[in-house]
């Protein structure tokens, strides 16, 4: 469960970073 949460958080952080780069 912890690993899944960490992976989800990393994926979300990457998505936000990608959007920021696009903006």
Tab-separated table of N, CA and C in Angstrom:
chain	number	residue	atom	x	y	z
A	1	UNK	N	0.837	-1.202	0.000
A	1	UNK	CA	0.000	0.000	0.000
A	1	UNK	C	0.880	1.264	0.000
A	2	UNK	N	1.902	1.249	0.854
A	2	UNK	CA	2.774	2.430	0.914
A	2	UNK	C	3.468	2.650	-0.438
A	3	UNK	N	3.943	1.545	-1.024
A	3	UNK	CA	4.637	1.667	-2.318
A	3	UNK	C	3.677	2.221	-3.366
A	4	UNK	N	2.446	1.740	-3.332
A	4	UNK	CA	1.465	2.220	-4.321
A	4	UNK	C	1.234	3.718	-4.133
A	5	UNK	N	1.149	4.135	-2.861
A	5	UNK	CA	0.908	5.565	-2.591
A	5	UNK	C	2.098	6.393	-3.087
A	6	UNK	N	3.296	5.903	-2.815
A	6	UNK	CA	4.494	6.642	-3.241
A	6	UNK	C	4.525	6.725	-4.765
A	7	UNK	N	4.200	5.627	-5.435
A	7	UNK	CA	4.206	5.633	-6.905
A	7	UNK	C	3.164	6.615	-7.436
A	8	UNK	N	1.978	6.607	-6.820
A	8	UNK	CA	0.917	7.519	-7.265
A	8	UNK	C	1.373	8.962	-7.072
A	9	UNK	N	2.011	9.236	-5.947
A	9	UNK	CA	2.463	10.612	-5.679
A	9	UNK	C	3.523	11.020	-6.706
A	10	UNK	N	4.441	10.108	-7.014
A	10	UNK	CA	5.485	10.432	-7.996
A	10	UNK	C	4.858	10.693	-9.357
A	11	UNK	N	3.886	9.867	-9.719
A	11	UNK	CA	3.233	10.031	-11.025
A	11	UNK	C	2.507	11.383	-11.068
A	12	UNK	N	1.830	11.715	-9.960
A	12	UNK	CA	1.107	12.999	-9.932
A	12	UNK	C	2.106	14.162	-10.019
A	13	UNK	N	3.215	14.045	-9.299
A	13	UNK	CA	4.218	15.113	-9.333
A	13	UNK	C	4.748	15.278	-10.762
A	14	UNK	N	4.982	14.158	-11.426
A	14	UNK	CA	5.479	14.217	-12.803
A	14	UNK	C	4.453	14.879	-13.710
A	15	UNK	N	3.186	14.558	-13.503
A	15	UNK	CA	2.126	15.147	-14.334
A	15	UNK	C	2.082	16.656	-14.124
A	16	UNK	N	2.148	17.080	-12.867
A	16	UNK	CA	2.120	18.528	-12.579
A	16	UNK	C	3.334	19.200	-13.217
A	17	UNK	N	4.481	18.540	-13.139
A	17	UNK	CA	5.698	19.125	-13.726
A	17	UNK	C	5.525	19.251	-15.238
A	18	UNK	N	4.950	18.220	-15.853
A	18	UNK	CA	4.756	18.255	-17.304
A	18	UNK	C	3.828	19.410	-17.674
A	19	UNK	N	2.729	19.563	-16.929
A	19	UNK	CA	1.784	20.659	-17.214
A	19	UNK	C	2.488	22.002	-17.030
A	20	UNK	N	3.290	22.118	-15.978
A	20	UNK	CA	3.994	23.387	-15.724
A	20	UNK	C	4.928	23.683	-16.897
A	21	UNK	N	5.608	22.664	-17.383
A	21	UNK	CA	6.528	22.865	-18.516
A	21	UNK	C	5.736	23.318	-19.739
A	22	UNK	N	4.578	22.715	-19.947
A	22	UNK	CA	3.770	23.082	-21.121
A	22	UNK	C	3.274	24.515	-20.985
A	23	UNK	N	2.910	24.898	-19.762
A	23	UNK	CA	2.400	26.263	-19.559
A	23	UNK	C	3.556	27.246	-19.742
